[in-house]
């Protein structure tokens, strides 16, 4: 209690204390009420609002994570089935396989375009028909690649063709 009395005495001697205690009692009550309102506003702005905003953001993150988890649980079986079917084929991504095999057969791929469901459309221009057939054979035998459609157009040079091939 002694410390509190010393603090009160020091406050009365300060410039703010002299100004406050120099006012009438009704003015002192108004000043104290305004100070209390300002204190509450500062507490709200510096503590309560940031904590409430943080809580709302974290609740939103939690809800998003829960929705993602629920979606993953719902689609878990489909993803495992898809992964197992791709492992059963014994091959990786189709485009690198196509490029490696084409390079091994000295074929120049003019256009390679991925399509839906893992299908890749390949365009070869002015290439040897026999090399294209050997390349397709290697893709089928060694990598399990299936030809869905193949179109060949003749060239002026004998044995050379333009080809459009859809591989899966």
Short mmCIF file of N, CA and C in Angstrom, two decimals:
data_model
loop_
_atom_site.label_atom_id
_atom_site.label_comp_id
_atom_site.label_asym_id
_atom_site.label_seq_id
_atom_site.Cartn_x
_atom_site.Cartn_y
_atom_site.Cartn_z
N UNK A 1 0.82 -1.18 0.00
CA UNK A 1 0.00 0.00 0.00
C UNK A 1 0.88 1.25 0.00
N UNK A 2 2.05 1.15 0.62
CA UNK A 2 2.98 2.26 0.69
C UNK A 2 3.45 2.64 -0.73
N UNK A 3 3.72 1.64 -1.54
CA UNK A 3 4.15 1.88 -2.92
C UNK A 3 3.05 2.59 -3.71
N UNK A 4 1.81 2.19 -3.48
CA UNK A 4 0.68 2.81 -4.16
C UNK A 4 0.55 4.28 -3.77
N UNK A 5 0.77 4.59 -2.51
CA UNK A 5 0.70 5.99 -2.03
C UNK A 5 1.81 6.81 -2.66
N UNK A 6 3.01 6.24 -2.80
CA UNK A 6 4.14 6.94 -3.42
C UNK A 6 3.83 7.19 -4.90
N UNK A 7 3.27 6.20 -5.57
CA UNK A 7 2.91 6.35 -6.98
C UNK A 7 1.86 7.44 -7.15
N UNK A 8 0.84 7.48 -6.25
CA UNK A 8 -0.19 8.51 -6.31
C UNK A 8 0.39 9.89 -6.09
N UNK A 9 1.31 10.01 -5.14
CA UNK A 9 1.94 11.30 -4.86
C UNK A 9 2.78 11.76 -6.04
N UNK A 10 3.50 10.85 -6.66
CA UNK A 10 4.30 11.21 -7.84
C UNK A 10 3.40 11.64 -8.99
N UNK A 11 2.24 10.99 -9.15
CA UNK A 11 1.30 11.37 -10.21
C UNK A 11 0.77 12.77 -9.97
N UNK A 12 0.44 13.11 -8.71
CA UNK A 12 -0.09 14.45 -8.41
C UNK A 12 0.96 15.54 -8.67
N UNK A 13 2.22 15.23 -8.50
CA UNK A 13 3.28 16.23 -8.72
C UNK A 13 3.66 16.39 -10.18
N UNK A 14 3.30 15.42 -11.04
CA UNK A 14 3.65 15.51 -12.46
C UNK A 14 2.77 16.55 -13.15
N UNK A 15 3.18 16.94 -14.35
CA UNK A 15 2.42 17.96 -15.10
C UNK A 15 1.02 17.44 -15.43
N UNK A 16 0.91 16.17 -15.78
CA UNK A 16 -0.40 15.59 -16.09
C UNK A 16 -1.27 15.56 -14.83
N UNK A 17 -0.67 15.18 -13.70
CA UNK A 17 -1.41 15.15 -12.43
C UNK A 17 -1.88 16.52 -12.01
N UNK A 18 -1.00 17.52 -12.11
CA UNK A 18 -1.39 18.89 -11.75
C UNK A 18 -2.53 19.36 -12.65
N UNK A 19 -2.45 19.06 -13.95
CA UNK A 19 -3.52 19.46 -14.88
C UNK A 19 -4.83 18.76 -14.51
N UNK A 20 -4.77 17.42 -14.27
CA UNK A 20 -5.98 16.65 -13.97
C UNK A 20 -6.62 17.11 -12.66
N UNK A 21 -5.81 17.24 -11.59
CA UNK A 21 -6.36 17.61 -10.29
C UNK A 21 -6.72 19.09 -10.21
N UNK A 22 -6.32 19.85 -11.21
CA UNK A 22 -6.71 21.27 -11.30
C UNK A 22 -8.09 21.44 -11.89
N UNK A 23 -8.68 20.39 -12.38
CA UNK A 23 -10.03 20.45 -12.96
C UNK A 23 -11.07 20.22 -11.87
N UNK A 24 -12.30 20.61 -12.21
CA UNK A 24 -13.41 20.36 -11.28
C UNK A 24 -13.70 18.87 -11.24
N UNK A 25 -14.39 18.44 -10.21
CA UNK A 25 -14.64 17.02 -10.00
C UNK A 25 -15.48 16.43 -11.14
N UNK A 26 -16.45 17.16 -11.67
CA UNK A 26 -17.29 16.66 -12.77
C UNK A 26 -16.44 16.48 -14.04
N UNK A 27 -15.50 17.41 -14.27
CA UNK A 27 -14.60 17.28 -15.42
C UNK A 27 -13.67 16.09 -15.24
N UNK A 28 -13.23 15.86 -14.02
CA UNK A 28 -12.37 14.70 -13.75
C UNK A 28 -13.09 13.40 -14.07
N UNK A 29 -14.39 13.32 -13.74
CA UNK A 29 -15.18 12.12 -14.04
C UNK A 29 -15.28 11.90 -15.55
N UNK A 30 -15.51 12.99 -16.29
CA UNK A 30 -15.61 12.89 -17.76
C UNK A 30 -14.27 12.45 -18.35
N UNK A 31 -13.19 13.02 -17.84
CA UNK A 31 -11.85 12.66 -18.33
C UNK A 31 -11.56 11.18 -18.03
N UNK A 32 -11.91 10.71 -16.83
CA UNK A 32 -11.71 9.30 -16.48
C UNK A 32 -12.56 8.39 -17.37
N UNK A 33 -13.81 8.80 -17.66
CA UNK A 33 -14.67 8.01 -18.54
C UNK A 33 -14.09 7.94 -19.95
N UNK A 34 -13.60 9.07 -20.46
CA UNK A 34 -12.98 9.08 -21.79
C UNK A 34 -11.71 8.23 -21.80
N UNK A 35 -10.92 8.31 -20.74
CA UNK A 35 -9.71 7.50 -20.65
C UNK A 35 -10.06 6.01 -20.64
N UNK A 36 -11.14 5.65 -19.94
CA UNK A 36 -11.57 4.25 -19.92
C UNK A 36 -12.01 3.81 -21.31
N UNK A 37 -12.76 4.65 -22.02
CA UNK A 37 -13.20 4.31 -23.38
C UNK A 37 -12.00 4.16 -24.32
N UNK A 38 -11.06 5.08 -24.23
CA UNK A 38 -9.85 5.00 -25.06
C UNK A 38 -9.07 3.73 -24.72
N UNK A 39 -8.97 3.41 -23.43
CA UNK A 39 -8.26 2.18 -23.02
C UNK A 39 -8.93 0.93 -23.57
N UNK A 40 -10.26 0.90 -23.51
CA UNK A 40 -10.99 -0.26 -24.05
C UNK A 40 -10.79 -0.34 -25.57
N UNK A 41 -10.86 0.79 -26.26
CA UNK A 41 -10.66 0.80 -27.71
C UNK A 41 -9.24 0.33 -28.08
N UNK A 42 -8.26 0.78 -27.33
CA UNK A 42 -6.89 0.34 -27.58
C UNK A 42 -6.74 -1.17 -27.33
N UNK A 43 -7.34 -1.66 -26.25
CA UNK A 43 -7.31 -3.09 -25.96
C UNK A 43 -7.96 -3.87 -27.10
N UNK A 44 -9.10 -3.38 -27.58
CA UNK A 44 -9.80 -4.06 -28.69
C UNK A 44 -8.94 -4.04 -29.96
N UNK A 45 -8.39 -2.85 -30.30
CA UNK A 45 -7.64 -2.70 -31.55
C UNK A 45 -6.30 -3.41 -31.53
N UNK A 46 -5.65 -3.49 -30.36
CA UNK A 46 -4.31 -4.04 -30.31
C UNK A 46 -4.27 -5.51 -29.87
N UNK A 47 -5.34 -5.99 -29.24
CA UNK A 47 -5.33 -7.36 -28.75
C UNK A 47 -6.49 -8.17 -29.33
N UNK A 48 -7.69 -7.76 -29.03
CA UNK A 48 -8.86 -8.56 -29.38
C UNK A 48 -9.03 -8.72 -30.89
N UNK A 49 -8.98 -7.66 -31.65
CA UNK A 49 -9.21 -7.72 -33.10
C UNK A 49 -8.16 -8.58 -33.80
N UNK A 50 -6.85 -8.39 -33.55
CA UNK A 50 -5.86 -9.26 -34.21
C UNK A 50 -6.05 -10.74 -33.85
N UNK A 51 -6.37 -11.01 -32.60
CA UNK A 51 -6.58 -12.41 -32.20
C UNK A 51 -7.81 -12.98 -32.88
N UNK A 52 -8.88 -12.21 -32.96
CA UNK A 52 -10.11 -12.67 -33.61
C UNK A 52 -9.87 -12.88 -35.12
N UNK A 53 -9.13 -11.96 -35.76
CA UNK A 53 -8.81 -12.13 -37.19
C UNK A 53 -7.94 -13.37 -37.41
N UNK A 54 -6.95 -13.56 -36.56
CA UNK A 54 -6.09 -14.74 -36.68
C UNK A 54 -6.92 -16.01 -36.53
N UNK A 55 -7.83 -16.02 -35.56
CA UNK A 55 -8.68 -17.19 -35.34
C UNK A 55 -9.55 -17.47 -36.57
N UNK A 56 -10.10 -16.43 -37.19
CA UNK A 56 -10.94 -16.62 -38.37
C UNK A 56 -10.11 -17.19 -39.53
N UNK A 57 -8.90 -16.67 -39.72
CA UNK A 57 -8.04 -17.17 -40.79
C UNK A 57 -7.68 -18.63 -40.54
N UNK A 58 -7.32 -18.95 -39.31
CA UNK A 58 -6.95 -20.33 -38.98
C UNK A 58 -8.14 -21.27 -39.09
N UNK A 59 -9.32 -20.79 -38.74
CA UNK A 59 -10.53 -21.61 -38.89
C UNK A 59 -10.79 -21.89 -40.36
N UNK A 60 -10.59 -20.88 -41.20
CA UNK A 60 -10.76 -21.05 -42.65
C UNK A 60 -9.75 -22.05 -43.20
N UNK A 61 -8.48 -21.95 -42.75
CA UNK A 61 -7.46 -22.91 -43.18
C UNK A 61 -7.83 -24.32 -42.74
N UNK A 62 -8.30 -24.43 -41.52
CA UNK A 62 -8.71 -25.74 -41.01
C UNK A 62 -9.86 -26.31 -41.85
N UNK A 63 -10.85 -25.48 -42.15
CA UNK A 63 -11.98 -25.95 -42.97
C UNK A 63 -11.52 -26.39 -44.35
N UNK A 64 -10.61 -25.61 -44.96
CA UNK A 64 -10.10 -25.97 -46.28
C UNK A 64 -9.32 -27.29 -46.22
N UNK A 65 -8.51 -27.44 -45.20
CA UNK A 65 -7.74 -28.68 -45.05
C UNK A 65 -8.68 -29.86 -44.82
N UNK A 66 -9.72 -29.66 -44.03
CA UNK A 66 -10.68 -30.73 -43.77
C UNK A 66 -11.42 -31.11 -45.05
N UNK A 67 -11.80 -30.12 -45.86
CA UNK A 67 -12.47 -30.41 -47.12
C UNK A 67 -11.54 -31.18 -48.05
N UNK A 68 -10.27 -30.78 -48.12
CA UNK A 68 -9.31 -31.50 -48.95
C UNK A 68 -9.13 -32.93 -48.45
N UNK A 69 -9.02 -33.11 -47.14
CA UNK A 69 -8.88 -34.44 -46.57
C UNK A 69 -10.10 -35.30 -46.89
N UNK A 70 -11.29 -34.73 -46.75
CA UNK A 70 -12.51 -35.47 -47.06
C UNK A 70 -12.55 -35.86 -48.54
N UNK A 71 -12.14 -34.93 -49.42
CA UNK A 71 -12.13 -35.22 -50.85
C UNK A 71 -11.12 -36.34 -51.15
N UNK A 72 -9.95 -36.26 -50.52
CA UNK A 72 -8.94 -37.30 -50.73
C UNK A 72 -9.44 -38.65 -50.24
N UNK A 73 -10.12 -38.67 -49.11
CA UNK A 73 -10.66 -39.93 -48.61
C UNK A 73 -11.72 -40.48 -49.56
N UNK A 74 -12.54 -39.60 -50.10
CA UNK A 74 -13.59 -40.02 -51.03
C UNK A 74 -12.98 -40.59 -52.32
N UNK A 75 -11.92 -39.99 -52.80
CA UNK A 75 -11.33 -40.39 -54.07
C UNK A 75 -10.09 -41.27 -53.92
N UNK A 76 -9.84 -41.74 -52.73
CA UNK A 76 -8.66 -42.56 -52.46
C UNK A 76 -8.66 -43.83 -53.29
N UNK A 77 -9.78 -44.50 -53.34
CA UNK A 77 -9.87 -45.77 -54.07
C UNK A 77 -9.63 -45.56 -55.56
N UNK A 78 -10.20 -44.52 -56.13
CA UNK A 78 -10.00 -44.24 -57.56
C UNK A 78 -8.53 -43.93 -57.86
N UNK A 79 -7.88 -43.19 -56.98
CA UNK A 79 -6.47 -42.86 -57.19
C UNK A 79 -5.60 -44.11 -57.09
N UNK A 80 -5.90 -44.98 -56.13
CA UNK A 80 -5.12 -46.21 -55.99
C UNK A 80 -5.33 -47.12 -57.19
N UNK A 81 -6.56 -47.21 -57.67
CA UNK A 81 -6.84 -48.03 -58.85
C UNK A 81 -6.09 -47.51 -60.06
N UNK A 82 -6.09 -46.18 -60.23
CA UNK A 82 -5.37 -45.58 -61.35
C UNK A 82 -3.87 -45.82 -61.23
N UNK A 83 -3.33 -45.66 -60.04
CA UNK A 83 -1.89 -45.87 -59.83
C UNK A 83 -1.53 -47.33 -60.08
N UNK A 84 -2.35 -48.24 -59.61
CA UNK A 84 -2.07 -49.66 -59.82
C UNK A 84 -2.16 -50.04 -61.29
N UNK A 85 -3.11 -49.45 -62.03
CA UNK A 85 -3.22 -49.77 -63.46
C UNK A 85 -2.03 -49.24 -64.23
N UNK A 86 -1.50 -48.07 -63.84
CA UNK A 86 -0.31 -47.54 -64.51
C UNK A 86 0.92 -48.36 -64.17
N UNK A 87 1.01 -48.88 -62.94
CA UNK A 87 2.15 -49.72 -62.57
C UNK A 87 2.09 -51.04 -63.31
N UNK A 88 0.90 -51.52 -63.56
CA UNK A 88 0.76 -52.78 -64.27
C UNK A 88 1.25 -52.69 -65.70
N UNK A 89 1.21 -51.52 -66.29
CA UNK A 89 1.67 -51.36 -67.66
C UNK A 89 3.19 -51.39 -67.73
N UNK A 90 3.85 -51.16 -66.63
CA UNK A 90 5.30 -51.25 -66.58
C UNK A 90 6.01 -50.15 -67.33
N UNK A 91 5.40 -48.98 -67.40
CA UNK A 91 6.05 -47.89 -68.11
C UNK A 91 5.84 -46.59 -67.36
N UNK A 92 6.68 -45.64 -67.68
CA UNK A 92 6.56 -44.34 -67.06
C UNK A 92 5.76 -43.41 -67.96
N UNK A 93 6.06 -42.13 -67.93
CA UNK A 93 5.38 -41.17 -68.80
C UNK A 93 5.63 -41.52 -70.27
N UNK A 94 4.61 -41.33 -71.09
CA UNK A 94 4.65 -41.77 -72.48
C UNK A 94 5.55 -40.92 -73.37
N UNK A 95 5.59 -39.63 -73.19
CA UNK A 95 6.35 -38.75 -74.09
C UNK A 95 7.84 -39.05 -74.08
N UNK A 96 8.49 -39.21 -72.92
CA UNK A 96 9.93 -39.55 -72.95
C UNK A 96 10.18 -40.91 -73.61
N UNK A 97 9.29 -41.85 -73.43
CA UNK A 97 9.44 -43.17 -74.07
C UNK A 97 9.38 -43.02 -75.58
N UNK A 98 8.43 -42.25 -76.06
CA UNK A 98 8.29 -42.03 -77.51
C UNK A 98 9.55 -41.36 -78.06
N UNK A 99 10.03 -40.33 -77.38
CA UNK A 99 11.22 -39.61 -77.85
C UNK A 99 12.46 -40.49 -77.87
N UNK A 100 12.68 -41.29 -76.81
CA UNK A 100 13.86 -42.16 -76.78
C UNK A 100 13.81 -43.20 -77.91
N UNK A 101 12.64 -43.78 -78.10
CA UNK A 101 12.52 -44.80 -79.14
C UNK A 101 12.69 -44.19 -80.53
N UNK A 102 12.16 -42.99 -80.75
CA UNK A 102 12.31 -42.32 -82.05
C UNK A 102 13.77 -42.00 -82.31
N UNK A 103 14.48 -41.55 -81.29
CA UNK A 103 15.90 -41.24 -81.45
C UNK A 103 16.70 -42.51 -81.77
N UNK A 104 16.30 -43.62 -81.14
CA UNK A 104 16.99 -44.89 -81.40
C UNK A 104 16.80 -45.35 -82.84
N UNK A 105 15.69 -44.97 -83.47
CA UNK A 105 15.40 -45.36 -84.85
C UNK A 105 15.69 -44.24 -85.83
N UNK A 106 16.38 -43.21 -85.39
CA UNK A 106 16.75 -42.06 -86.23
C UNK A 106 15.53 -41.41 -86.88
N UNK A 107 14.46 -41.30 -86.13
CA UNK A 107 13.26 -40.63 -86.60
C UNK A 107 13.20 -39.24 -85.99
N UNK A 108 12.74 -38.28 -86.79
CA UNK A 108 12.58 -36.91 -86.32
C UNK A 108 11.09 -36.67 -86.11
N UNK A 109 10.72 -36.46 -84.85
CA UNK A 109 9.32 -36.20 -84.51
C UNK A 109 9.05 -34.73 -84.75
N UNK A 110 8.10 -34.43 -85.66
CA UNK A 110 7.79 -33.04 -85.97
C UNK A 110 6.85 -32.41 -84.94
N UNK A 111 5.95 -33.24 -84.43
CA UNK A 111 5.01 -32.70 -83.44
C UNK A 111 4.59 -33.81 -82.49
N UNK A 112 4.55 -33.47 -81.22
CA UNK A 112 4.16 -34.41 -80.17
C UNK A 112 3.15 -33.66 -79.30
N UNK A 113 1.91 -34.14 -79.27
CA UNK A 113 0.89 -33.41 -78.53
C UNK A 113 0.15 -34.34 -77.57
N UNK A 114 0.26 -34.10 -76.27
CA UNK A 114 -0.50 -34.89 -75.31
C UNK A 114 -1.98 -34.56 -75.43
N UNK A 115 -2.82 -35.58 -75.30
CA UNK A 115 -4.27 -35.40 -75.35
C UNK A 115 -4.87 -36.01 -74.10
N UNK A 116 -6.18 -36.09 -74.08
CA UNK A 116 -6.88 -36.61 -72.90
C UNK A 116 -6.58 -38.09 -72.68
N UNK A 117 -6.69 -38.51 -71.43
CA UNK A 117 -6.55 -39.91 -71.01
C UNK A 117 -5.19 -40.51 -71.35
N UNK A 118 -4.14 -39.70 -71.37
CA UNK A 118 -2.80 -40.22 -71.60
C UNK A 118 -2.46 -40.50 -73.05
N UNK A 119 -3.35 -40.18 -73.98
CA UNK A 119 -3.09 -40.39 -75.40
C UNK A 119 -2.13 -39.30 -75.88
N UNK A 120 -1.21 -39.69 -76.77
CA UNK A 120 -0.26 -38.74 -77.34
C UNK A 120 -0.36 -38.83 -78.86
N UNK A 121 -0.53 -37.68 -79.50
CA UNK A 121 -0.59 -37.62 -80.95
C UNK A 121 0.80 -37.25 -81.47
N UNK A 122 1.31 -38.07 -82.43
CA UNK A 122 2.66 -37.89 -82.96
C UNK A 122 2.55 -37.65 -84.47
N UNK A 123 3.28 -36.66 -84.95
CA UNK A 123 3.32 -36.39 -86.39
C UNK A 123 4.77 -36.51 -86.85
N UNK A 124 4.96 -37.33 -87.87
CA UNK A 124 6.28 -37.53 -88.49
C UNK A 124 6.15 -37.14 -89.96
N UNK A 125 7.13 -36.41 -90.49
CA UNK A 125 7.07 -35.99 -91.88
C UNK A 125 8.33 -36.44 -92.60
N UNK A 126 8.12 -36.98 -93.77
CA UNK A 126 9.20 -37.42 -94.65
C UNK A 126 10.16 -38.36 -93.91
N UNK A 127 9.61 -39.42 -93.35
CA UNK A 127 10.39 -40.41 -92.62
C UNK A 127 10.26 -41.77 -93.31
N UNK A 128 11.22 -42.60 -93.08
CA UNK A 128 11.23 -43.94 -93.68
C UNK A 128 10.09 -44.78 -93.10
N UNK A 129 9.29 -45.36 -93.99
CA UNK A 129 8.17 -46.18 -93.56
C UNK A 129 8.66 -47.37 -92.73
N UNK A 130 9.73 -48.01 -93.17
CA UNK A 130 10.25 -49.17 -92.45
C UNK A 130 10.72 -48.80 -91.04
N UNK A 131 11.36 -47.64 -90.90
CA UNK A 131 11.81 -47.19 -89.57
C UNK A 131 10.61 -46.87 -88.67
N UNK A 132 9.56 -46.29 -89.24
CA UNK A 132 8.36 -45.99 -88.46
C UNK A 132 7.73 -47.28 -87.95
N UNK A 133 7.64 -48.28 -88.82
CA UNK A 133 7.05 -49.56 -88.42
C UNK A 133 7.92 -50.22 -87.34
N UNK A 134 9.23 -50.17 -87.48
CA UNK A 134 10.12 -50.75 -86.47
C UNK A 134 9.99 -50.00 -85.15
N UNK A 135 9.86 -48.69 -85.24
CA UNK A 135 9.69 -47.85 -84.04
C UNK A 135 8.39 -48.20 -83.32
N UNK A 136 7.29 -48.31 -84.07
CA UNK A 136 6.00 -48.67 -83.47
C UNK A 136 6.08 -50.06 -82.83
N UNK A 137 6.75 -50.99 -83.52
CA UNK A 137 6.91 -52.34 -83.00
C UNK A 137 7.67 -52.32 -81.68
N UNK A 138 8.76 -51.55 -81.61
CA UNK A 138 9.53 -51.45 -80.37
C UNK A 138 8.68 -50.86 -79.26
N UNK A 139 7.89 -49.81 -79.56
CA UNK A 139 7.04 -49.20 -78.54
C UNK A 139 6.03 -50.21 -78.00
N UNK A 140 5.45 -51.02 -78.89
CA UNK A 140 4.44 -51.99 -78.45
C UNK A 140 5.06 -53.13 -77.65
N UNK A 141 6.16 -53.68 -78.13
CA UNK A 141 6.75 -54.85 -77.48
C UNK A 141 7.49 -54.50 -76.19
N UNK A 142 8.27 -53.45 -76.20
CA UNK A 142 9.12 -53.14 -75.05
C UNK A 142 8.43 -52.27 -74.00
N UNK A 143 7.46 -51.45 -74.41
CA UNK A 143 6.90 -50.48 -73.49
C UNK A 143 5.39 -50.60 -73.31
N UNK A 144 4.75 -51.52 -74.00
CA UNK A 144 3.31 -51.69 -73.85
C UNK A 144 2.49 -50.55 -74.41
N UNK A 145 3.07 -49.77 -75.32
CA UNK A 145 2.35 -48.66 -75.94
C UNK A 145 1.42 -49.23 -77.01
N UNK A 146 0.20 -48.71 -77.04
CA UNK A 146 -0.80 -49.20 -77.99
C UNK A 146 -1.06 -48.12 -79.03
N UNK A 147 -1.12 -48.54 -80.30
CA UNK A 147 -1.45 -47.62 -81.38
C UNK A 147 -2.97 -47.57 -81.49
N UNK A 148 -3.54 -46.40 -81.27
CA UNK A 148 -4.98 -46.25 -81.39
C UNK A 148 -5.39 -45.95 -82.83
N UNK A 149 -4.57 -45.19 -83.52
CA UNK A 149 -4.88 -44.83 -84.90
C UNK A 149 -3.59 -44.42 -85.59
N UNK A 150 -3.47 -44.78 -86.86
CA UNK A 150 -2.30 -44.39 -87.64
C UNK A 150 -2.74 -44.03 -89.06
N UNK A 151 -2.29 -42.90 -89.55
CA UNK A 151 -2.57 -42.46 -90.92
C UNK A 151 -1.22 -42.22 -91.60
N UNK A 152 -1.09 -42.78 -92.82
CA UNK A 152 0.15 -42.61 -93.58
C UNK A 152 -0.18 -42.00 -94.92
N UNK A 153 0.63 -41.02 -95.34
CA UNK A 153 0.51 -40.39 -96.66
C UNK A 153 1.84 -40.55 -97.38
N UNK A 154 1.78 -40.91 -98.65
CA UNK A 154 3.00 -41.15 -99.40
C UNK A 154 3.74 -39.84 -99.70
N UNK A 155 5.03 -39.98 -99.93
CA UNK A 155 5.91 -38.87 -100.30
C UNK A 155 6.43 -39.13 -101.71
N UNK A 156 7.08 -38.13 -102.29
CA UNK A 156 7.66 -38.29 -103.63
C UNK A 156 8.81 -39.30 -103.61
N UNK A 157 9.58 -39.30 -102.53
CA UNK A 157 10.71 -40.22 -102.42
C UNK A 157 10.18 -41.62 -102.08
N UNK A 158 10.65 -42.65 -102.77
CA UNK A 158 10.17 -44.00 -102.50
C UNK A 158 10.54 -44.44 -101.07
N UNK A 159 9.58 -45.05 -100.38
CA UNK A 159 9.80 -45.58 -99.04
C UNK A 159 9.63 -44.56 -97.93
N UNK A 160 9.32 -43.31 -98.27
CA UNK A 160 9.15 -42.27 -97.27
C UNK A 160 7.68 -41.85 -97.20
N UNK A 161 7.23 -41.56 -95.96
CA UNK A 161 5.83 -41.21 -95.74
C UNK A 161 5.73 -40.09 -94.71
N UNK A 162 4.55 -39.48 -94.69
CA UNK A 162 4.14 -38.62 -93.58
C UNK A 162 3.20 -39.46 -92.73
N UNK A 163 3.31 -39.37 -91.41
CA UNK A 163 2.49 -40.21 -90.55
C UNK A 163 1.88 -39.40 -89.41
N UNK A 164 0.64 -39.72 -89.11
CA UNK A 164 -0.04 -39.22 -87.92
C UNK A 164 -0.42 -40.44 -87.11
N UNK A 165 0.09 -40.51 -85.88
CA UNK A 165 -0.11 -41.70 -85.06
C UNK A 165 -0.59 -41.28 -83.68
N UNK A 166 -1.64 -41.95 -83.18
CA UNK A 166 -2.13 -41.73 -81.82
C UNK A 166 -1.71 -42.91 -80.97
N UNK A 167 -0.93 -42.63 -79.94
CA UNK A 167 -0.40 -43.70 -79.08
C UNK A 167 -0.96 -43.56 -77.67
N UNK A 168 -1.15 -44.72 -77.05
CA UNK A 168 -1.65 -44.75 -75.67
C UNK A 168 -0.86 -45.79 -74.91
#
